[in-house]
Amino acid sequence: MNISRRGFLGAGGAGALGAALGALGLPRGARAARRKRFKTAETRESTTICPYCGVGCGLIVSTRDGELVNVEGDPDHPINEGALCSKGMSLFQVARNERRLRTVRYRAPGSAVWEDKPWDWALERIARRIKDTRDASFVERVGDVAVNRTEAVACLGGAALDNEETYLYCKLARALGLVYIEHQARI
Amino acid sequence: VLAGRGRELLARIRAAGQPEDLAVSVAVLLARPFRSWFGRRLAGPGEHGGWVGGSCPVCGHWPALSMISEQDEGRRWLWCLHCGTDWPHARLRCPFCDEGDPAALEHPHLAGDDRHRLQACRSCRRYVKEFRWSEGREQVPWDAVFFATAELDLMAAERGFLRESPLVSRLSPRASNRTTSKSEVDR
């Protein structure tokens, strides 16, 4: 005797196919009786790259109603195959963390107290200090050679910066005349 | 004994006032031990020679369940209702139409239980039930999960997704399984 899958399907014909659409769930009558509105939620998953080091591990990020609910390694990513280091594994806490700083904190020289400051104030102050330091330490010539540089400011990039951000950062540093340009992720 | 007599059998079942769905379910489950034995002889419990397709590498049926193995770095395994084979598959990829855009895949679940959910594809409107599993792959109670998550099937119907018939196997090339093919749109 010989029952092929095709034969089995054919035997039932269209009626069986239609029935099969609902097969293995609940019988039709029961299904109609139990119909109700479900209270549901929806999780969206998207892939991204870990922002930390230059290894570039793949992540699957889950969000619900626009809120981050989970971060995990991407098992289909060729670099990390689902695994993450301890920093990558705790990425969730970067986005959702009650201890995360929400304003600029400033402690004046000689002071023992931290103050909350607005971003505008902080950016203004950082720019001022960079400009003053640069102007005070700027070297235009060494002997006969024009150098136009400052040796009093260093620039340190981080692997959390992406390619385009790093490009702009480096460009800014060169424009200011910095020569000590370093990066944290030397891979 | 029953070869070629499926139509007659179904007619008798209908005449007896029994639901066809039930008959088909029973037939599939009756055939399971044989198919399962055959599948193990053919393929064993491994990774099936790097098979990454959406349909069962042993018998060609569509998957009935999808399991995310937390012990195995979040890798995903699909399961065949017909022969009990499980095989690995990419996480954010529709097993039916090969849609790989995370934005086209929905993961709805019932409120309060996000470990059991659907992976529903907006491109082909089909879905597979998916769950997270924290123990070994050998301990998965596939059948229990399949029948205990019947509510997810109702929820999917409510949301307008279609269940691929468990009796249909994939006989045509993948691209033709899409209702709206991305590559066709691009062309």
Tab-separated table of C-alpha atoms in Angstrom:
chain	number	residue	atom	x	y	z
A	1	MET	CA	0.000	0.000	0.000
A	2	ASN	CA	1.165	3.467	-0.793
A	3	ILE	CA	-0.251	6.735	0.535
A	4	SER	CA	1.628	9.770	-0.669
A	5	ARG	CA	1.038	13.189	0.806
A	6	ARG	CA	-0.275	14.352	-2.537
A	7	GLY	CA	-2.635	11.392	-2.638
A	8	PHE	CA	-3.818	12.144	0.856
A	9	LEU	CA	-4.474	15.751	-0.085
A	10	GLY	CA	-6.163	14.829	-3.326
A	11	ALA	CA	-8.344	12.322	-1.585
A	12	GLY	CA	-9.825	14.962	0.608
A	13	GLY	CA	-10.287	17.354	-2.266
A	14	ALA	CA	-11.204	20.969	-1.872
A	15	GLY	CA	-13.471	20.285	1.070
A	16	ALA	CA	-10.649	18.808	3.056
A	17	LEU	CA	-8.374	21.694	2.119
A	18	GLY	CA	-10.893	24.203	3.344
A	19	ALA	CA	-11.316	22.231	6.518
A	20	ALA	CA	-7.579	21.949	6.892
A	21	LEU	CA	-7.276	25.720	7.066
A	22	GLY	CA	-8.993	25.525	10.388
A	23	ALA	CA	-7.645	22.114	11.308
A	24	LEU	CA	-5.732	21.546	14.505
A	25	GLY	CA	-7.208	24.606	16.101
A	26	LEU	CA	-10.748	24.391	17.390
A	27	PRO	CA	-13.770	22.935	15.615
A	28	ARG	CA	-15.743	25.592	13.740
A	29	GLY	CA	-18.718	25.788	16.074
A	30	ALA	CA	-16.571	26.198	19.109
A	31	ARG	CA	-14.562	28.872	17.380
A	32	ALA	CA	-17.595	30.999	16.632
A	33	ALA	CA	-18.871	30.690	20.185
A	34	ARG	CA	-15.558	31.681	21.728
A	35	ARG	CA	-14.892	34.678	19.527
A	36	LYS	CA	-14.001	37.670	21.611
A	37	ARG	CA	-11.813	40.724	21.526
A	38	PHE	CA	-8.372	39.978	22.822
A	39	LYS	CA	-6.424	42.390	24.880
A	40	THR	CA	-3.216	42.375	22.924
A	41	ALA	CA	0.101	44.114	22.798
A	42	GLU	CA	2.568	44.267	20.001
A	43	THR	CA	6.314	44.056	20.112
A	44	ARG	CA	8.328	45.399	17.229
A	45	GLU	CA	11.774	43.992	16.606
A	46	SER	CA	14.513	45.678	14.668
A	47	THR	CA	18.193	45.014	14.177
A	48	THR	CA	20.979	47.425	14.960
A	49	ILE	CA	24.673	47.480	15.818
A	50	CYS	CA	26.069	47.783	19.338
A	51	PRO	CA	27.255	51.384	19.891
A	52	TYR	CA	30.235	50.518	22.054
A	53	CYS	CA	33.411	49.078	20.588
A	54	GLY	CA	34.715	48.492	17.077
A	55	VAL	CA	33.738	44.807	16.996
A	56	GLY	CA	30.268	45.842	15.812
A	57	CYS	CA	28.073	43.141	17.330
A	58	GLY	CA	24.542	42.780	16.011
A	59	LEU	CA	21.553	43.455	18.273
A	60	ILE	CA	17.840	42.787	18.152
A	61	VAL	CA	15.983	45.643	19.822
A	62	SER	CA	12.365	45.168	20.911
A	63	THR	CA	10.022	48.085	21.400
A	64	ARG	CA	6.427	48.250	22.561
A	65	ASP	CA	4.400	51.432	21.974
A	66	GLY	CA	7.626	53.227	21.199
A	67	GLU	CA	9.201	52.170	24.498
A	68	LEU	CA	12.272	49.970	24.612
A	69	VAL	CA	11.454	46.616	26.255
A	70	ASN	CA	14.375	44.365	25.379
A	71	VAL	CA	17.854	44.309	23.871
A	72	GLU	CA	19.489	41.016	22.929
A	73	GLY	CA	22.265	39.728	20.701
A	74	ASP	CA	21.285	38.964	17.116
A	75	PRO	CA	21.766	35.194	16.628
A	76	ASP	CA	21.915	35.649	12.855
A	77	HIS	CA	24.619	38.286	12.925
A	78	PRO	CA	27.877	36.831	11.550
A	79	ILE	CA	30.108	38.644	14.050
A	80	ASN	CA	28.633	37.771	17.433
A	81	GLU	CA	26.092	35.023	16.567
A	82	GLY	CA	23.804	36.142	19.379
A	83	ALA	CA	26.443	36.572	22.075
A	84	LEU	CA	27.141	39.876	23.800
A	85	CYS	CA	29.800	41.068	26.245
A	86	SER	CA	28.803	42.374	29.658
A	87	LYS	CA	28.644	45.955	28.386
A	88	GLY	CA	26.526	45.034	25.404
A	89	MET	CA	24.277	42.893	27.559
A	90	SER	CA	23.524	45.815	29.860
A	91	LEU	CA	22.718	48.162	26.965
A	92	PHE	CA	19.077	48.161	28.020
A	93	GLN	CA	20.102	50.118	31.108
A	94	VAL	CA	21.568	52.855	28.956
A	95	ALA	CA	18.147	53.649	27.543
A	96	ARG	CA	15.972	52.895	30.567
A	97	ASN	CA	17.694	53.776	33.797
A	98	GLU	CA	16.369	55.833	36.683
A	99	ARG	CA	19.940	56.657	37.686
A	100	ARG	CA	20.748	58.159	34.329
A	101	LEU	CA	21.704	61.840	34.477
A	102	ARG	CA	19.082	64.047	32.873
A	103	THR	CA	20.716	67.458	33.223
A	104	VAL	CA	24.250	68.761	33.069
A	105	ARG	CA	25.929	68.530	36.488
A	106	TYR	CA	28.558	71.132	37.278
A	107	ARG	CA	30.944	71.443	40.191
A	108	ALA	CA	32.745	74.782	40.184
A	109	PRO	CA	36.504	74.852	40.965
A	110	GLY	CA	36.985	74.686	44.730
A	111	SER	CA	33.334	73.950	45.366
A	112	ALA	CA	32.009	70.822	47.117
A	113	VAL	CA	28.506	70.988	45.632
A	114	TRP	CA	27.154	69.789	42.305
A	115	GLU	CA	24.770	72.120	40.528
A	116	ASP	CA	22.271	71.452	37.751
A	117	LYS	CA	23.022	73.505	34.642
A	118	PRO	CA	21.264	73.862	31.287
A	119	TRP	CA	22.867	72.428	28.135
A	120	ASP	CA	23.221	75.883	26.551
A	121	TRP	CA	25.300	77.056	29.455
A	122	ALA	CA	27.514	73.966	29.311
A	123	LEU	CA	28.136	74.137	25.551
A	124	GLU	CA	28.870	77.834	25.760
A	125	ARG	CA	31.375	77.244	28.540
A	126	ILE	CA	33.100	74.325	26.829
A	127	ALA	CA	33.466	76.369	23.630
A	128	ARG	CA	34.863	79.309	25.587
A	129	ARG	CA	37.466	77.153	27.338
A	130	ILE	CA	38.576	75.473	24.136
A	131	LYS	CA	38.930	78.797	22.358
A	132	ASP	CA	40.835	80.455	25.221
A	133	THR	CA	43.197	77.502	25.678
A	134	ARG	CA	43.843	77.285	21.956
A	135	ASP	CA	44.496	80.994	21.549
A	136	ALA	CA	46.823	81.070	24.542
A	137	SER	CA	48.871	78.108	23.360
A	138	PHE	CA	48.774	78.577	19.578
A	139	VAL	CA	52.106	78.187	17.782
A	140	GLU	CA	52.304	79.689	14.297
A	141	ARG	CA	55.899	79.047	13.382
A	142	VAL	CA	58.726	76.851	14.538
A	143	GLY	CA	61.836	78.396	13.107
A	144	ASP	CA	61.089	78.950	9.420
A	145	VAL	CA	58.312	76.445	9.248
A	146	ALA	CA	54.667	77.433	9.547
A	147	VAL	CA	52.967	74.901	11.861
A	148	ASN	CA	49.768	76.608	13.079
A	149	ARG	CA	49.095	74.208	15.883
A	150	THR	CA	48.216	73.941	19.550
A	151	GLU	CA	49.773	71.356	21.818
A	152	ALA	CA	47.644	72.204	24.832
A	153	VAL	CA	44.429	70.487	23.716
A	154	ALA	CA	43.982	66.796	22.994
A	155	CYS	CA	41.114	65.109	21.198
A	156	LEU	CA	39.912	61.629	22.205
A	157	GLY	CA	37.298	59.899	20.092
A	158	GLY	CA	35.210	57.014	21.373
A	159	ALA	CA	33.907	53.874	19.711
A	160	ALA	CA	30.373	54.959	20.558
A	161	LEU	CA	30.741	57.489	17.755
A	162	ASP	CA	29.782	56.284	14.322
A	163	ASN	CA	31.807	56.806	11.179
A	164	GLU	CA	30.218	60.117	10.191
A	165	GLU	CA	30.381	61.567	13.690
A	166	THR	CA	34.039	60.637	13.947
A	167	TYR	CA	34.719	62.295	10.583
A	168	LEU	CA	33.168	65.558	11.775
A	169	TYR	CA	34.922	65.340	15.130
A	170	CYS	CA	38.285	64.852	13.459
A	171	LYS	CA	37.597	67.694	11.040
A	172	LEU	CA	36.804	70.052	13.939
A	173	ALA	CA	40.006	69.046	15.715
A	174	ARG	CA	42.140	69.686	12.605
A	175	ALA	CA	40.463	73.044	12.072
A	176	LEU	CA	41.338	74.088	15.608
A	177	GLY	CA	44.972	73.134	15.004
A	178	LEU	CA	45.086	70.084	17.265
A	179	VAL	CA	47.815	67.562	16.611
A	180	TYR	CA	47.122	65.152	19.428
A	181	ILE	CA	44.175	63.303	17.912
A	182	GLU	CA	43.499	59.942	19.502
A	183	HIS	CA	40.821	57.321	19.437
A	184	GLN	CA	39.720	54.848	22.072
A	185	ALA	CA	38.988	51.957	19.759
A	186	ARG	CA	42.232	51.173	17.981
A	187	ILE	CA	41.223	48.163	15.984
B	1	VAL	CA	-6.164	-0.536	3.532
B	2	LEU	CA	-7.193	3.080	3.209
B	3	ALA	CA	-5.160	3.856	0.106
B	4	GLY	CA	-7.096	6.002	-2.332
B	5	ARG	CA	-10.149	5.945	-0.133
B	6	GLY	CA	-9.675	9.295	1.590
B	7	ARG	CA	-12.615	10.858	-0.240
B	8	GLU	CA	-14.885	8.014	0.765
B	9	LEU	CA	-13.640	8.220	4.335
B	10	LEU	CA	-14.347	11.945	4.511
B	11	ALA	CA	-17.799	11.427	3.056
B	12	ARG	CA	-18.505	8.882	5.756
B	13	ILE	CA	-17.264	11.229	8.429
B	14	ARG	CA	-19.472	13.965	7.044
B	15	ALA	CA	-22.430	11.599	6.917
B	16	ALA	CA	-21.828	10.707	10.549
B	17	GLY	CA	-22.053	14.413	11.398
B	18	GLN	CA	-18.473	14.625	12.615
B	19	PRO	CA	-16.424	17.762	11.908
B	20	GLU	CA	-13.908	17.322	9.092
B	21	ASP	CA	-11.366	19.464	10.919
B	22	LEU	CA	-11.199	16.901	13.624
B	23	ALA	CA	-10.764	14.041	11.171
B	24	VAL	CA	-7.901	15.785	9.420
B	25	SER	CA	-6.264	16.587	12.745
B	26	VAL	CA	-6.519	13.003	13.871
B	27	ALA	CA	-5.102	11.787	10.556
B	28	VAL	CA	-2.098	14.106	10.814
B	29	LEU	CA	-1.428	13.115	14.398
B	30	LEU	CA	-1.862	9.412	13.640
B	31	ALA	CA	0.746	9.640	10.926
B	32	ARG	CA	3.176	11.475	13.197
B	33	PRO	CA	4.925	8.474	14.822
B	34	PHE	CA	5.739	6.992	11.413
B	35	ARG	CA	6.867	10.289	9.913
B	36	SER	CA	8.812	11.130	13.048
B	37	TRP	CA	10.633	7.784	12.979
B	38	PHE	CA	11.330	8.221	9.301
B	39	GLY	CA	12.533	11.788	9.847
B	40	ARG	CA	14.947	10.737	12.554
B	41	ARG	CA	16.318	7.969	10.356
B	42	LEU	CA	16.739	10.392	7.479
B	43	ALA	CA	18.070	13.480	9.156
B	44	GLY	CA	18.840	12.946	12.833
B	45	PRO	CA	18.601	15.720	15.415
B	46	GLY	CA	21.325	17.940	13.925
B	47	GLU	CA	21.155	21.078	11.849
B	48	HIS	CA	20.175	19.333	8.622
B	49	GLY	CA	23.228	20.173	6.580
B	50	GLY	CA	22.887	23.931	6.910
B	51	TRP	CA	19.297	23.969	5.672
B	52	VAL	CA	17.968	27.490	6.206
B	53	GLY	CA	14.661	27.274	4.365
B	54	GLY	CA	11.274	27.989	5.851
B	55	SER	CA	9.816	24.560	5.160
B	56	CYS	CA	10.637	21.291	6.874
B	57	PRO	CA	13.900	19.784	5.569
B	58	VAL	CA	12.495	16.279	6.018
B	59	CYS	CA	8.907	16.348	4.744
B	60	GLY	CA	8.546	19.805	3.167
B	61	HIS	CA	5.587	21.018	5.213
B	62	TRP	CA	5.365	24.542	6.542
B	63	PRO	CA	6.388	25.073	10.170
B	64	ALA	CA	3.713	24.948	12.864
B	65	LEU	CA	5.781	26.559	15.602
B	66	SER	CA	8.824	28.722	16.049
B	67	MET	CA	10.976	28.513	19.182
B	68	ILE	CA	13.505	31.089	20.359
B	69	SER	CA	16.126	29.220	22.354
B	70	GLU	CA	17.385	31.359	25.202
B	71	GLN	CA	20.013	28.735	26.008
B	72	ASP	CA	21.345	28.966	22.504
B	73	GLU	CA	21.944	32.748	22.296
B	74	GLY	CA	18.447	33.442	21.031
B	75	ARG	CA	18.624	31.200	17.969
B	76	ARG	CA	15.342	30.314	16.387
B	77	TRP	CA	14.113	26.827	15.580
B	78	LEU	CA	11.084	25.973	13.493
B	79	TRP	CA	9.080	22.832	14.149
B	80	CYS	CA	7.122	20.588	11.820
B	81	LEU	CA	3.795	19.281	13.052
B	82	HIS	CA	3.902	16.368	10.645
B	83	CYS	CA	7.214	14.708	11.429
B	84	GLY	CA	8.372	16.459	14.607
B	85	THR	CA	11.575	17.724	12.975
B	86	ASP	CA	13.005	21.019	14.176
B	87	TRP	CA	15.452	23.079	12.125
B	88	PRO	CA	17.192	26.459	12.545
B	89	HIS	CA	15.939	29.573	10.786
B	90	ALA	CA	16.777	33.285	10.847
B	91	ARG	CA	15.002	35.256	13.579
B	92	LEU	CA	13.692	38.227	11.633
B	93	ARG	CA	12.695	36.462	8.437
B	94	CYS	CA	9.296	35.164	7.390
B	95	PRO	CA	9.540	31.382	6.888
B	96	PHE	CA	6.795	31.460	4.263
B	97	CYS	CA	7.776	34.252	1.885
B	98	ASP	CA	11.355	34.955	2.989
B	99	GLU	CA	10.535	38.576	3.863
B	100	GLY	CA	13.605	39.854	5.729
B	101	ASP	CA	12.608	43.451	6.442
B	102	PRO	CA	12.004	43.734	10.211
B	103	ALA	CA	9.471	46.515	9.588
B	104	ALA	CA	7.257	44.069	7.661
B	105	LEU	CA	7.097	41.605	10.548
B	106	GLU	CA	4.712	42.009	13.477
B	107	HIS	CA	5.022	40.282	16.827
B	108	PRO	CA	1.631	40.599	18.536
B	109	HIS	CA	0.936	38.739	21.762
B	110	LEU	CA	-1.787	38.538	24.361
B	111	ALA	CA	-1.529	41.156	27.088
B	112	GLY	CA	0.408	39.811	30.037
B	113	ASP	CA	2.230	37.026	28.179
B	114	ASP	CA	4.991	38.134	25.856
B	115	ARG	CA	6.726	34.749	25.825
B	116	HIS	CA	4.127	33.353	23.446
B	117	ARG	CA	3.406	35.433	20.382
B	118	LEU	CA	3.026	35.462	16.628
B	119	GLN	CA	5.473	36.311	13.976
B	120	ALA	CA	3.103	37.691	11.396
B	121	CYS	CA	4.241	38.881	7.980
B	122	ARG	CA	2.664	41.922	6.361
B	123	SER	CA	3.989	40.928	2.955
B	124	CYS	CA	2.278	37.547	2.669
B	125	ARG	CA	-0.258	37.875	5.528
B	126	ARG	CA	0.767	34.530	7.014
B	127	TYR	CA	1.977	33.857	10.520
B	128	VAL	CA	3.738	31.323	12.687
B	129	LYS	CA	3.295	30.986	16.447
B	130	GLU	CA	6.493	31.753	18.297
B	131	PHE	CA	7.616	31.216	21.872
B	132	ARG	CA	10.684	31.682	24.042
B	133	TRP	CA	12.206	28.640	25.686
B	134	SER	CA	14.844	28.740	28.416
B	135	GLU	CA	15.664	25.018	28.686
B	136	GLY	CA	17.308	22.604	26.279
B	137	ARG	CA	16.001	21.933	22.801
B	138	GLU	CA	15.336	18.274	23.668
B	139	GLN	CA	12.887	19.229	26.422
B	140	VAL	CA	10.530	21.363	24.337
B	141	PRO	CA	6.928	20.086	24.690
B	142	TRP	CA	6.110	21.063	21.110
B	143	ASP	CA	2.639	19.544	20.969
B	144	ALA	CA	1.610	20.975	24.331
B	145	VAL	CA	2.719	24.448	23.262
B	146	PHE	CA	0.988	24.088	19.906
B	147	PHE	CA	-2.385	23.185	21.389
B	148	ALA	CA	-2.138	25.429	24.439
B	149	THR	CA	-1.635	28.511	22.253
B	150	ALA	CA	-4.897	28.154	20.298
B	151	GLU	CA	-5.871	31.638	21.493
B	152	LEU	CA	-3.019	33.053	19.468
B	153	ASP	CA	-4.605	31.553	16.344
B	154	LEU	CA	-7.871	33.292	17.139
B	155	MET	CA	-6.030	36.530	17.754
B	156	ALA	CA	-4.267	36.155	14.390
B	157	ALA	CA	-7.598	35.635	12.647
B	158	GLU	CA	-8.925	38.758	14.349
B	159	ARG	CA	-5.971	40.730	13.043
B	160	GLY	CA	-6.496	39.459	9.517
B	161	PHE	CA	-3.613	37.041	9.232
B	162	LEU	CA	-3.967	33.669	7.561
B	163	ARG	CA	-2.749	30.393	8.879
B	164	GLU	CA	-0.914	28.412	6.272
B	165	SER	CA	-2.618	25.059	6.046
B	166	PRO	CA	-0.576	22.464	7.875
B	167	LEU	CA	-1.255	20.052	5.048
B	168	VAL	CA	0.327	22.102	2.298
B	169	SER	CA	3.971	21.705	1.583
B	170	ARG	CA	6.122	24.063	-0.372
B	171	LEU	CA	6.384	22.792	-3.924
B	172	SER	CA	6.930	26.059	-5.774
B	173	PRO	CA	9.970	28.350	-5.677
B	174	ARG	CA	10.115	30.837	-2.883
B	175	ALA	CA	9.547	34.061	-4.795
B	176	SER	CA	6.146	32.875	-5.966
B	177	ASN	CA	5.018	32.503	-2.375
B	178	ARG	CA	4.914	36.236	-1.919
B	179	THR	CA	1.797	38.196	-2.469
B	180	THR	CA	3.789	41.374	-2.954
B	181	SER	CA	7.378	40.639	-3.728
B	182	LYS	CA	9.921	43.263	-2.779
B	183	SER	CA	12.231	42.352	-5.616
B	184	GLU	CA	9.350	42.570	-8.065
B	185	VAL	CA	8.485	46.041	-6.842
B	186	ASP	CA	12.128	47.076	-7.218
B	187	ARG	CA	12.191	45.802	-10.754
